[in-house]
Tab-separated table of C-alpha atoms in Angstrom:
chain	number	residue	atom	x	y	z
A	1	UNK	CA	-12.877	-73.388	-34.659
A	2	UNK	CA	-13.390	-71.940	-31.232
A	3	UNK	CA	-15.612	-73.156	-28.778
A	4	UNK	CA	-19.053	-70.654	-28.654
A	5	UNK	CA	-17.659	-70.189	-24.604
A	6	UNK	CA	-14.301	-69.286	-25.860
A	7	UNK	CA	-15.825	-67.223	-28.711
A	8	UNK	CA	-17.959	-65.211	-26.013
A	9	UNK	CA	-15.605	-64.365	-24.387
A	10	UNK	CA	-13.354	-62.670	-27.274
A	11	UNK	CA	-16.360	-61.042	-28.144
A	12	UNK	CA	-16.833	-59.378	-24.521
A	13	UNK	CA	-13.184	-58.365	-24.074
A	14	UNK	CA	-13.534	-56.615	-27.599
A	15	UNK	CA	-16.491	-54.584	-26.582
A	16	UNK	CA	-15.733	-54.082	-22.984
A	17	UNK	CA	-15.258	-50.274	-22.524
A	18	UNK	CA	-11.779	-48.845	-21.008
A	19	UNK	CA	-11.922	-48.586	-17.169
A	20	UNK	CA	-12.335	-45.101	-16.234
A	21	UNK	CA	-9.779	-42.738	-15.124
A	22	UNK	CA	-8.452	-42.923	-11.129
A	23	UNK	CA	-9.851	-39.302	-9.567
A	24	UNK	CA	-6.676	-37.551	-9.485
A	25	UNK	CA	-6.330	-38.344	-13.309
A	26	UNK	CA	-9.318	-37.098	-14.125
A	27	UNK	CA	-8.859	-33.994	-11.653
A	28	UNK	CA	-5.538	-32.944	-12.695
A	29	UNK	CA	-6.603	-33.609	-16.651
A	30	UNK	CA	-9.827	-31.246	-15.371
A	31	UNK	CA	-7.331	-28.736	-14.125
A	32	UNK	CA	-5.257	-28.855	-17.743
A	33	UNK	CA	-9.000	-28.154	-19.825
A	34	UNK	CA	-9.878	-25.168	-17.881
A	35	UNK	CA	-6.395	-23.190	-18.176
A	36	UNK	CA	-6.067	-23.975	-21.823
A	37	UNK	CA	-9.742	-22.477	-21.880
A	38	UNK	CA	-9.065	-19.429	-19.999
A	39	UNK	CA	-5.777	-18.759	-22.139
A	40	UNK	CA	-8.201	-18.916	-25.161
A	41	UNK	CA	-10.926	-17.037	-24.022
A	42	UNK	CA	-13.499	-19.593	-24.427
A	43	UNK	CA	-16.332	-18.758	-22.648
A	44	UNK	CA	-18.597	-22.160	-23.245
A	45	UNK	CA	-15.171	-24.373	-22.219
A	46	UNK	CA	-15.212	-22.363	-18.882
A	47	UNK	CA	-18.298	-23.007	-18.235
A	48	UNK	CA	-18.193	-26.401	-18.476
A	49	UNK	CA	-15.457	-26.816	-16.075
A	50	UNK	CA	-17.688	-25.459	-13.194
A	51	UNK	CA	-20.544	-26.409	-10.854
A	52	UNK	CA	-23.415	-23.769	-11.006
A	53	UNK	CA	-22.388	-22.142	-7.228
A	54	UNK	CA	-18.824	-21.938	-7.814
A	55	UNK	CA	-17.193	-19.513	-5.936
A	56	UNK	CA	-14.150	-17.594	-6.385
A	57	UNK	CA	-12.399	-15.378	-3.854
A	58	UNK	CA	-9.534	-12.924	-5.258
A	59	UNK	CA	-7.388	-11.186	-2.659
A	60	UNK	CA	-7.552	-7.852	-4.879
A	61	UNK	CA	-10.675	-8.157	-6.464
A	62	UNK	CA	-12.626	-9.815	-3.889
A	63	UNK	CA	-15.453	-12.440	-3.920
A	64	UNK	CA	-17.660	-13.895	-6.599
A	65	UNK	CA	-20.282	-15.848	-5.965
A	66	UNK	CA	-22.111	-18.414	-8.927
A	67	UNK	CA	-20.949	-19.445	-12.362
A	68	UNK	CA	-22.665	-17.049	-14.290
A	69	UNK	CA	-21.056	-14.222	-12.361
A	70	UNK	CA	-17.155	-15.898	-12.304
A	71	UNK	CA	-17.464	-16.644	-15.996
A	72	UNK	CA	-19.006	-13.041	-16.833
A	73	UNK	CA	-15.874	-11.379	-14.044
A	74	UNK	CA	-13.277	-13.359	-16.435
A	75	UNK	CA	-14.314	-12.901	-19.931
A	76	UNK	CA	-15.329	-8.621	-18.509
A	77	UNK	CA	-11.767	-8.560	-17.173
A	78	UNK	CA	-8.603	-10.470	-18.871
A	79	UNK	CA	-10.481	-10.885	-21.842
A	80	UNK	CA	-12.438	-8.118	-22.453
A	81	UNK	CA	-9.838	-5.412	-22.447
A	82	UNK	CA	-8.604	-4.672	-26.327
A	83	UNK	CA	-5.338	-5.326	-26.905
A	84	UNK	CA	-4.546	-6.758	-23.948
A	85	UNK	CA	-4.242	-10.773	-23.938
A	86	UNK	CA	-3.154	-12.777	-20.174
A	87	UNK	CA	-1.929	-15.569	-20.771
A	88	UNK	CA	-1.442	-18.278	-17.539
A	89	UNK	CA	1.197	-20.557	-16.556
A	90	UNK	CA	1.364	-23.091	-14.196
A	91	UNK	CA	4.665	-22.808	-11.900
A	92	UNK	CA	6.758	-26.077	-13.073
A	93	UNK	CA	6.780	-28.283	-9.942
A	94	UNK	CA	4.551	-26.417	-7.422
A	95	UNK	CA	1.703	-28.482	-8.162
A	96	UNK	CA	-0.060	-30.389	-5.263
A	97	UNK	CA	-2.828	-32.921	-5.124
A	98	UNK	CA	-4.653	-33.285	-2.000
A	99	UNK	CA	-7.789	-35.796	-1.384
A	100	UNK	CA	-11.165	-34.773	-0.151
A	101	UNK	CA	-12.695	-38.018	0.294
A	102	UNK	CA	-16.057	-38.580	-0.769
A	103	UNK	CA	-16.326	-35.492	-2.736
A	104	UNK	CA	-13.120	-34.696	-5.198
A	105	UNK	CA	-9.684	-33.427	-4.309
A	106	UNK	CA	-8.003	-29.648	-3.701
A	107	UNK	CA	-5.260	-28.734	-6.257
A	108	UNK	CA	-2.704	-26.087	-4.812
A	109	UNK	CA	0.436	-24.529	-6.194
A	110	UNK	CA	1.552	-21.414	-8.210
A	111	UNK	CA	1.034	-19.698	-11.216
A	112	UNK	CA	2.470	-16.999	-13.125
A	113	UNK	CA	0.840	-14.845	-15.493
A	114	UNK	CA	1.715	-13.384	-18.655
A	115	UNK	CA	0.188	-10.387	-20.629
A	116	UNK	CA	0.595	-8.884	-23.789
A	117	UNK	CA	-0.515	-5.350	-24.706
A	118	UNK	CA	-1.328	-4.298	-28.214
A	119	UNK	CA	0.766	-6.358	-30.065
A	120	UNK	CA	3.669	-6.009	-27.871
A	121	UNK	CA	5.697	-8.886	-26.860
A	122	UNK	CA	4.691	-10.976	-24.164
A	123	UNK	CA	6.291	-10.230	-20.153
A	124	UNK	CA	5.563	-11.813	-17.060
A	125	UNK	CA	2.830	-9.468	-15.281
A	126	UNK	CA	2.722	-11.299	-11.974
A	127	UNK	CA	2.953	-14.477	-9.592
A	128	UNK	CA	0.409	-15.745	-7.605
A	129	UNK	CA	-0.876	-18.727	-5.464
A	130	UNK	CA	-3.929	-20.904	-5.951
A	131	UNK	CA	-6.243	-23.137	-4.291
A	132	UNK	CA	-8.711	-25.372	-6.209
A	133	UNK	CA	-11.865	-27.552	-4.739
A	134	UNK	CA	-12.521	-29.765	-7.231
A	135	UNK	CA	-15.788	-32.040	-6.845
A	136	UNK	CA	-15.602	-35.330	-8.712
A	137	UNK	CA	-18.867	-35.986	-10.110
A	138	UNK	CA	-17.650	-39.464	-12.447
A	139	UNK	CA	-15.807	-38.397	-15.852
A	140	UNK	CA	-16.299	-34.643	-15.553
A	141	UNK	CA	-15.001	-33.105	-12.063
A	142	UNK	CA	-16.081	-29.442	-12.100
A	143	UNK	CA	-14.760	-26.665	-9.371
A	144	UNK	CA	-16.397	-25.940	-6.678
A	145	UNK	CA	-14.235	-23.216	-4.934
A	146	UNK	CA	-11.570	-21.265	-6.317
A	147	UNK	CA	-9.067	-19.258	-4.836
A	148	UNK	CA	-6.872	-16.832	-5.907
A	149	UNK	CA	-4.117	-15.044	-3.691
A	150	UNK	CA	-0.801	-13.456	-2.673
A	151	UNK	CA	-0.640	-11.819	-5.859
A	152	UNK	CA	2.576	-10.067	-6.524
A	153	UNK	CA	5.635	-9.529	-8.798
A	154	UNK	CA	8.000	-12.853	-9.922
A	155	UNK	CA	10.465	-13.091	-7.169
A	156	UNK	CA	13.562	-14.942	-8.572
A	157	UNK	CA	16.009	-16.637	-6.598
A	158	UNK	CA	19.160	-16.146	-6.420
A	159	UNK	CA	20.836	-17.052	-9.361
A	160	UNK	CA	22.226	-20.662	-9.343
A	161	UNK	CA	24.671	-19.661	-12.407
A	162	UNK	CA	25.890	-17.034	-10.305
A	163	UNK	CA	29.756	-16.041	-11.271
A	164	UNK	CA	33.087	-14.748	-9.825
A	165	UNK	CA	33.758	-11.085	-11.396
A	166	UNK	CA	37.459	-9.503	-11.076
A	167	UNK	CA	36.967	-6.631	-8.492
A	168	UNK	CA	38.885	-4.418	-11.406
A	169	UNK	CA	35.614	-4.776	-13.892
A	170	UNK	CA	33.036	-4.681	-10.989
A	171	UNK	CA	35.186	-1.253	-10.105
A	172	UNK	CA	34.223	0.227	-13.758
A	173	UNK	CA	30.430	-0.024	-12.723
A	174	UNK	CA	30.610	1.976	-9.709
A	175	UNK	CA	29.539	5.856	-10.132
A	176	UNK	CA	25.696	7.739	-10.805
A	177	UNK	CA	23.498	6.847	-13.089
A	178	UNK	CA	20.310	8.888	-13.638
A	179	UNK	CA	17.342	8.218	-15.106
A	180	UNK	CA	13.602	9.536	-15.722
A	181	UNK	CA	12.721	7.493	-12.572
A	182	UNK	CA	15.204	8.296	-10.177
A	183	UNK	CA	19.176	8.507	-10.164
A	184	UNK	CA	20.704	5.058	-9.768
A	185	UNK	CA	23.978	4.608	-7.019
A	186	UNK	CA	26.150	1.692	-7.760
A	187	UNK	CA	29.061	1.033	-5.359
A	188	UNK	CA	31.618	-1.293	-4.533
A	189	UNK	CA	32.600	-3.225	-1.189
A	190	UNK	CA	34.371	-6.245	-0.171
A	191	UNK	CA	34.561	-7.515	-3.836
A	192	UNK	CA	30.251	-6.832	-4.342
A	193	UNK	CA	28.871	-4.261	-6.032
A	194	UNK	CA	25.416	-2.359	-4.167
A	195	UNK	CA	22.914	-0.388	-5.607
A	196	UNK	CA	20.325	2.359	-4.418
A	197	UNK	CA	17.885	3.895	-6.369
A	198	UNK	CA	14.992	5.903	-4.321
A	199	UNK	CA	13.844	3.481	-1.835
A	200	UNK	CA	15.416	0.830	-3.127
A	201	UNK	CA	18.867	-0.669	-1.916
A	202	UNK	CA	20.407	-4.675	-2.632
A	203	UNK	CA	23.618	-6.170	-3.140
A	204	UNK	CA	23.411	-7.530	-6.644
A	205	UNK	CA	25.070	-11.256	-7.891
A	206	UNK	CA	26.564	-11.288	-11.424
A	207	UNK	CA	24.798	-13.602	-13.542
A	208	UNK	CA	27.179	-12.673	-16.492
A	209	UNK	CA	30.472	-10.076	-17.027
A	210	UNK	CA	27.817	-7.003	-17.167
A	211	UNK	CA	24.404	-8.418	-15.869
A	212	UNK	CA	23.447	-8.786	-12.480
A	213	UNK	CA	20.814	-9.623	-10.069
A	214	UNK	CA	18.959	-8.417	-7.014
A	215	UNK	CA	18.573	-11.960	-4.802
A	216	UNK	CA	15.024	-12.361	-3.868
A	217	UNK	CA	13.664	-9.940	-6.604
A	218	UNK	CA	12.735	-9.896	-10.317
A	219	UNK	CA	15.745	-7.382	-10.798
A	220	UNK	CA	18.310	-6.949	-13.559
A	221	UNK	CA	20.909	-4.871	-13.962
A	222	UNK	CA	22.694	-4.759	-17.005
A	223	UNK	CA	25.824	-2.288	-17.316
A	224	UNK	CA	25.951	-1.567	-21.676
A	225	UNK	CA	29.201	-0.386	-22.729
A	226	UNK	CA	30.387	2.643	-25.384
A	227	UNK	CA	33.779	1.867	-26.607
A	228	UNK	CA	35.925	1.429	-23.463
A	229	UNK	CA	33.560	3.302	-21.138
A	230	UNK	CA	29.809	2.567	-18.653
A	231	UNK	CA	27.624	4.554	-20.702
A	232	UNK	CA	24.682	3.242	-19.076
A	233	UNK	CA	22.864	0.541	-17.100
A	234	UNK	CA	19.558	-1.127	-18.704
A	235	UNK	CA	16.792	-1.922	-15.239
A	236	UNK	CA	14.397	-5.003	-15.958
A	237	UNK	CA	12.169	-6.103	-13.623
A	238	UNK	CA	9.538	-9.109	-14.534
A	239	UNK	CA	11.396	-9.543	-17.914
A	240	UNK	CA	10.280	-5.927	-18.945
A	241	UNK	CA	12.560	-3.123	-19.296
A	242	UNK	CA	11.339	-0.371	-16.390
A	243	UNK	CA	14.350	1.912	-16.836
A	244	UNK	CA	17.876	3.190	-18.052
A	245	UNK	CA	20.056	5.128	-16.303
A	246	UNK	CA	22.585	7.234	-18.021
A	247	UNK	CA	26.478	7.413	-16.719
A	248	UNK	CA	27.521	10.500	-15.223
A	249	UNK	CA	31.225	11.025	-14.234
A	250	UNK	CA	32.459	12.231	-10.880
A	251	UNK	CA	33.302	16.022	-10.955
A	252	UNK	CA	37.416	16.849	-11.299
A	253	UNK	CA	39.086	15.943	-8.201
A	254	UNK	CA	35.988	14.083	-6.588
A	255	UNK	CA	36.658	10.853	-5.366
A	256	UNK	CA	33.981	8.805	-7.536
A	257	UNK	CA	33.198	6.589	-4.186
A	258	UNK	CA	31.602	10.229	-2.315
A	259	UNK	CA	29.815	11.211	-5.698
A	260	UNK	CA	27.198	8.860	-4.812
A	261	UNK	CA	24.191	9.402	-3.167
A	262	UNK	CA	26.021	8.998	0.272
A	263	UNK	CA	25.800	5.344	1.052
A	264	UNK	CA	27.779	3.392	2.806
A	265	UNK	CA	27.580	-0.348	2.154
Protein backbone atom coordinates (compact mmCIF):
# COMPACT_ATOMS: atom_id res chain seq x y z
CA UNK A 1 0.00 0.00 0.00
CA UNK A 2 1.58 3.36 -0.58
CA UNK A 3 2.19 5.82 1.88
CA UNK A 4 -0.76 8.87 1.55
CA UNK A 5 2.80 11.21 0.89
CA UNK A 6 3.86 8.85 -1.76
CA UNK A 7 0.26 8.53 -3.04
CA UNK A 8 0.10 12.50 -3.34
CA UNK A 9 2.51 12.73 -5.09
CA UNK A 10 1.47 10.16 -8.02
CA UNK A 11 -1.60 11.89 -7.95
CA UNK A 12 0.07 15.46 -8.71
CA UNK A 13 2.46 14.21 -11.40
CA UNK A 14 -0.74 12.63 -13.10
CA UNK A 15 -2.60 15.85 -13.18
CA UNK A 16 0.22 18.23 -13.60
CA UNK A 17 -0.32 19.93 -17.02
CA UNK A 18 2.56 19.72 -19.86
CA UNK A 19 5.03 22.66 -19.58
CA UNK A 20 4.33 25.05 -22.22
CA UNK A 21 6.05 25.46 -25.42
CA UNK A 22 9.73 27.51 -25.50
CA UNK A 23 8.77 30.95 -27.67
CA UNK A 24 10.37 30.02 -30.79
CA UNK A 25 8.21 26.75 -30.72
CA UNK A 26 5.30 28.34 -30.33
CA UNK A 27 6.35 31.19 -32.92
CA UNK A 28 7.48 29.07 -35.65
CA UNK A 29 4.27 26.54 -34.98
CA UNK A 30 2.30 30.25 -35.17
CA UNK A 31 4.03 30.84 -38.45
CA UNK A 32 2.93 27.06 -39.83
CA UNK A 33 -1.17 27.93 -38.73
CA UNK A 34 -1.33 31.09 -40.59
CA UNK A 35 0.14 29.81 -44.10
CA UNK A 36 -1.91 26.68 -44.01
CA UNK A 37 -4.83 29.31 -43.39
CA UNK A 38 -4.03 31.59 -46.12
CA UNK A 39 -3.55 28.54 -48.63
CA UNK A 40 -7.17 27.64 -47.58
CA UNK A 41 -8.76 30.76 -47.64
CA UNK A 42 -9.94 30.79 -44.18
CA UNK A 43 -10.82 33.98 -43.23
CA UNK A 44 -11.67 33.34 -39.24
CA UNK A 45 -8.04 31.23 -39.02
CA UNK A 46 -6.39 34.51 -40.33
CA UNK A 47 -7.77 36.39 -38.11
CA UNK A 48 -6.82 34.71 -35.31
CA UNK A 49 -3.24 34.74 -36.10
CA UNK A 50 -3.14 38.62 -35.78
CA UNK A 51 -3.11 41.45 -33.23
CA UNK A 52 -5.91 44.06 -34.01
CA UNK A 53 -3.13 46.90 -35.49
CA UNK A 54 -1.26 44.60 -37.58
CA UNK A 55 0.36 46.10 -40.26
CA UNK A 56 1.45 44.92 -43.52
CA UNK A 57 3.66 46.73 -46.02
CA UNK A 58 3.82 45.20 -49.74
CA UNK A 59 6.48 46.63 -52.03
CA UNK A 60 3.82 46.56 -55.02
CA UNK A 61 0.77 47.01 -53.33
CA UNK A 62 1.77 49.22 -50.63
CA UNK A 63 0.71 49.62 -46.94
CA UNK A 64 -2.14 48.29 -44.87
CA UNK A 65 -2.82 49.35 -41.78
CA UNK A 66 -5.27 47.13 -38.99
CA UNK A 67 -6.56 43.59 -39.10
CA UNK A 68 -9.75 44.18 -40.47
CA UNK A 69 -8.24 45.89 -43.48
CA UNK A 70 -5.12 43.07 -44.07
CA UNK A 71 -7.64 40.27 -43.69
CA UNK A 72 -10.34 42.07 -46.05
CA UNK A 73 -6.87 43.06 -48.76
CA UNK A 74 -6.20 39.07 -48.69
CA UNK A 75 -9.43 37.33 -48.94
CA UNK A 76 -10.44 40.75 -51.89
CA UNK A 77 -7.20 39.77 -53.63
CA UNK A 78 -5.71 35.99 -53.83
CA UNK A 79 -8.86 34.72 -52.84
CA UNK A 80 -11.42 36.55 -54.25
CA UNK A 81 -10.54 36.29 -57.89
CA UNK A 82 -12.63 33.15 -59.59
CA UNK A 83 -10.68 30.66 -60.79
CA UNK A 84 -7.69 31.72 -59.65
CA UNK A 85 -6.24 29.84 -56.40
CA UNK A 86 -2.32 31.07 -54.84
CA UNK A 87 -1.06 28.77 -53.17
CA UNK A 88 2.32 29.65 -50.76
CA UNK A 89 5.43 27.93 -50.08
CA UNK A 90 7.94 28.44 -47.75
CA UNK A 91 11.60 28.39 -49.43
CA UNK A 92 13.18 24.99 -47.87
CA UNK A 93 16.03 26.27 -45.66
CA UNK A 94 15.73 30.10 -45.81
CA UNK A 95 13.98 30.25 -42.67
CA UNK A 96 15.41 32.48 -39.81
CA UNK A 97 14.47 33.01 -36.22
CA UNK A 98 15.54 36.10 -34.61
CA UNK A 99 14.68 37.18 -30.79
CA UNK A 100 13.00 40.36 -29.78
CA UNK A 101 13.30 40.13 -26.18
CA UNK A 102 10.54 40.98 -24.09
CA UNK A 103 8.05 41.04 -26.79
CA UNK A 104 8.21 37.86 -29.40
CA UNK A 105 10.69 37.15 -32.15
CA UNK A 106 11.05 38.28 -36.16
CA UNK A 107 10.80 35.34 -38.64
CA UNK A 108 12.66 36.11 -42.05
CA UNK A 109 13.29 34.06 -45.14
CA UNK A 110 11.67 33.34 -48.59
CA UNK A 111 8.73 32.21 -50.12
CA UNK A 112 7.53 31.21 -53.37
CA UNK A 113 4.16 31.34 -54.62
CA UNK A 114 2.11 29.22 -56.67
CA UNK A 115 -1.18 29.94 -58.64
CA UNK A 116 -3.55 28.09 -60.48
CA UNK A 117 -6.00 29.57 -63.01
CA UNK A 118 -9.27 27.96 -63.88
CA UNK A 119 -8.54 24.59 -63.42
CA UNK A 120 -5.23 24.72 -64.97
CA UNK A 121 -2.32 23.09 -63.47
CA UNK A 122 -0.47 24.67 -60.87
CA UNK A 123 3.11 26.99 -61.88
CA UNK A 124 5.25 28.92 -59.81
CA UNK A 125 3.96 32.71 -60.19
CA UNK A 126 6.73 34.35 -58.21
CA UNK A 127 9.50 34.56 -55.36
CA UNK A 128 9.59 36.84 -52.75
CA UNK A 129 11.14 37.80 -49.31
CA UNK A 130 9.48 38.19 -45.94
CA UNK A 131 9.79 39.69 -42.66
CA UNK A 132 7.54 38.72 -39.71
CA UNK A 133 7.15 40.57 -36.06
CA UNK A 134 5.69 38.19 -34.12
CA UNK A 135 4.51 39.29 -30.46
CA UNK A 136 4.36 36.43 -27.97
CA UNK A 137 1.46 36.95 -25.89
CA UNK A 138 1.72 33.11 -23.83
CA UNK A 139 0.25 30.12 -26.07
CA UNK A 140 -1.02 32.22 -28.97
CA UNK A 141 1.76 34.66 -30.55
CA UNK A 142 -0.10 36.80 -33.11
CA UNK A 143 1.79 39.22 -35.84
CA UNK A 144 2.35 42.36 -35.30
CA UNK A 145 4.13 43.59 -38.54
CA UNK A 146 4.32 41.98 -41.73
CA UNK A 147 6.37 42.52 -44.56
CA UNK A 148 6.32 41.59 -47.87
CA UNK A 149 9.10 42.43 -50.56
CA UNK A 150 11.49 42.02 -53.51
CA UNK A 151 8.90 40.35 -55.34
CA UNK A 152 10.01 38.86 -58.56
CA UNK A 153 10.28 35.78 -60.86
CA UNK A 154 12.09 32.25 -59.38
CA UNK A 155 15.67 32.76 -60.15
CA UNK A 156 17.31 29.25 -60.33
CA UNK A 157 20.80 28.59 -59.94
CA UNK A 158 22.84 27.20 -61.96
CA UNK A 159 22.19 23.78 -62.39
CA UNK A 160 24.23 21.48 -60.04
CA UNK A 161 23.41 18.37 -62.50
CA UNK A 162 24.85 20.33 -65.12
CA UNK A 163 26.41 17.94 -68.07
CA UNK A 164 29.20 17.70 -70.73
CA UNK A 165 27.43 17.78 -74.36
CA UNK A 166 29.59 16.66 -77.58
CA UNK A 167 30.16 20.01 -79.47
CA UNK A 168 28.73 17.82 -82.67
CA UNK A 169 24.98 17.69 -80.95
CA UNK A 170 25.26 21.22 -79.37
CA UNK A 171 26.22 22.15 -83.30
CA UNK A 172 22.62 20.70 -84.47
CA UNK A 173 20.92 23.42 -82.18
CA UNK A 174 22.50 26.33 -83.63
CA UNK A 175 20.31 28.29 -86.42
CA UNK A 176 16.74 30.73 -86.10
CA UNK A 177 14.00 29.92 -84.47
CA UNK A 178 10.90 32.16 -84.61
CA UNK A 179 8.15 32.45 -82.68
CA UNK A 180 4.87 34.63 -81.93
CA UNK A 181 7.09 36.50 -79.39
CA UNK A 182 10.12 37.19 -81.08
CA UNK A 183 12.67 35.10 -83.31
CA UNK A 184 15.01 33.07 -81.13
CA UNK A 185 19.19 33.04 -82.13
CA UNK A 186 21.00 30.06 -80.86
CA UNK A 187 24.77 29.90 -81.54
CA UNK A 188 27.73 28.08 -80.79
CA UNK A 189 31.28 29.11 -79.28
CA UNK A 190 34.07 27.56 -77.52
CA UNK A 191 32.06 24.29 -76.95
CA UNK A 192 28.67 26.59 -75.36
CA UNK A 193 25.81 27.24 -77.02
CA UNK A 194 24.24 31.30 -76.64
CA UNK A 195 21.00 32.49 -77.18
CA UNK A 196 19.28 35.95 -78.04
CA UNK A 197 15.86 36.55 -78.31
CA UNK A 198 14.75 40.47 -78.28
CA UNK A 199 16.46 41.84 -75.36
CA UNK A 200 17.42 38.91 -74.06
CA UNK A 201 20.98 37.24 -74.44
CA UNK A 202 22.73 34.16 -71.92
CA UNK A 203 24.95 31.38 -72.36
CA UNK A 204 22.81 28.40 -71.50
CA UNK A 205 24.19 25.00 -69.33
CA UNK A 206 22.75 21.63 -70.47
CA UNK A 207 20.84 20.09 -67.83
CA UNK A 208 20.09 17.07 -70.18
CA UNK A 209 21.08 15.99 -74.15
CA UNK A 210 18.29 18.67 -75.40
CA UNK A 211 17.39 20.87 -72.29
CA UNK A 212 19.21 23.67 -71.10
CA UNK A 213 19.40 26.48 -68.76
CA UNK A 214 19.91 30.21 -68.48
CA UNK A 215 22.28 30.48 -65.03
CA UNK A 216 20.71 32.93 -62.75
CA UNK A 217 17.19 32.76 -64.41
CA UNK A 218 14.01 30.63 -64.38
CA UNK A 219 14.88 29.71 -68.13
CA UNK A 220 14.53 26.51 -70.13
CA UNK A 221 15.31 25.68 -73.28
CA UNK A 222 14.35 22.57 -74.64
CA UNK A 223 15.43 21.69 -78.39
CA UNK A 224 12.29 18.81 -79.56
CA UNK A 225 13.33 16.77 -82.36
CA UNK A 226 11.35 15.52 -85.84
CA UNK A 227 12.97 12.44 -87.07
CA UNK A 228 16.68 13.33 -87.46
CA UNK A 229 16.15 17.10 -87.56
CA UNK A 230 15.63 20.62 -84.72
CA UNK A 231 12.17 21.21 -85.51
CA UNK A 232 11.76 23.43 -82.69
CA UNK A 233 12.77 24.69 -79.24
CA UNK A 234 10.01 24.64 -76.29
CA UNK A 235 10.82 28.30 -73.80
CA UNK A 236 9.71 27.78 -70.03
CA UNK A 237 10.19 30.20 -67.68
CA UNK A 238 8.76 29.71 -63.87
CA UNK A 239 7.79 26.08 -64.85
CA UNK A 240 5.23 27.51 -67.45
CA UNK A 241 5.62 27.21 -71.05
CA UNK A 242 5.98 31.14 -72.43
CA UNK A 243 6.94 30.15 -75.97
CA UNK A 244 8.02 27.89 -79.02
CA UNK A 245 10.06 28.77 -81.59
CA UNK A 246 9.89 27.06 -84.88
CA UNK A 247 13.28 25.92 -86.90
CA UNK A 248 14.05 27.75 -89.89
CA UNK A 249 17.00 26.65 -92.14
CA UNK A 250 19.74 28.89 -93.42
CA UNK A 251 19.08 30.00 -97.08
CA UNK A 252 21.28 27.84 -99.95
CA UNK A 253 24.79 28.76 -99.69
CA UNK A 254 24.45 30.81 -96.33
CA UNK A 255 26.72 29.93 -93.80
CA UNK A 256 24.10 28.97 -90.92
CA UNK A 257 26.58 30.85 -88.26
CA UNK A 258 25.70 34.63 -90.31
CA UNK A 259 21.89 33.61 -90.60
CA UNK A 260 21.51 34.68 -87.16
CA UNK A 261 20.50 37.74 -85.88
CA UNK A 262 24.20 39.02 -86.09
CA UNK A 263 25.72 38.13 -82.79
CA UNK A 264 28.83 37.46 -81.96
CA UNK A 265 29.40 35.50 -78.76
Amino acid sequence: MLHPIALLATTLVGTHSPAPLPTEDRIRAADDTFWAAFNTCDRRRMEAMMTPDVEFYHDKTGATVSRDAVVASLMDGPCGTKGFHVRRELVAGSLSYDPVPGFGAMLTGRHRFYARRDGQPERVDGEARFAVVWQDVGSAPRMRRVLSYAHGPVVEPPASAAINIPVATLQRYVGRYTSPLSDIAVTLAQGQLHIVSGHMSADLVAIDVATFQAPGRALRFAFVTDGDTIAKVVVEENGGIVTEGTRQEARPGQPRSTALSGHTP
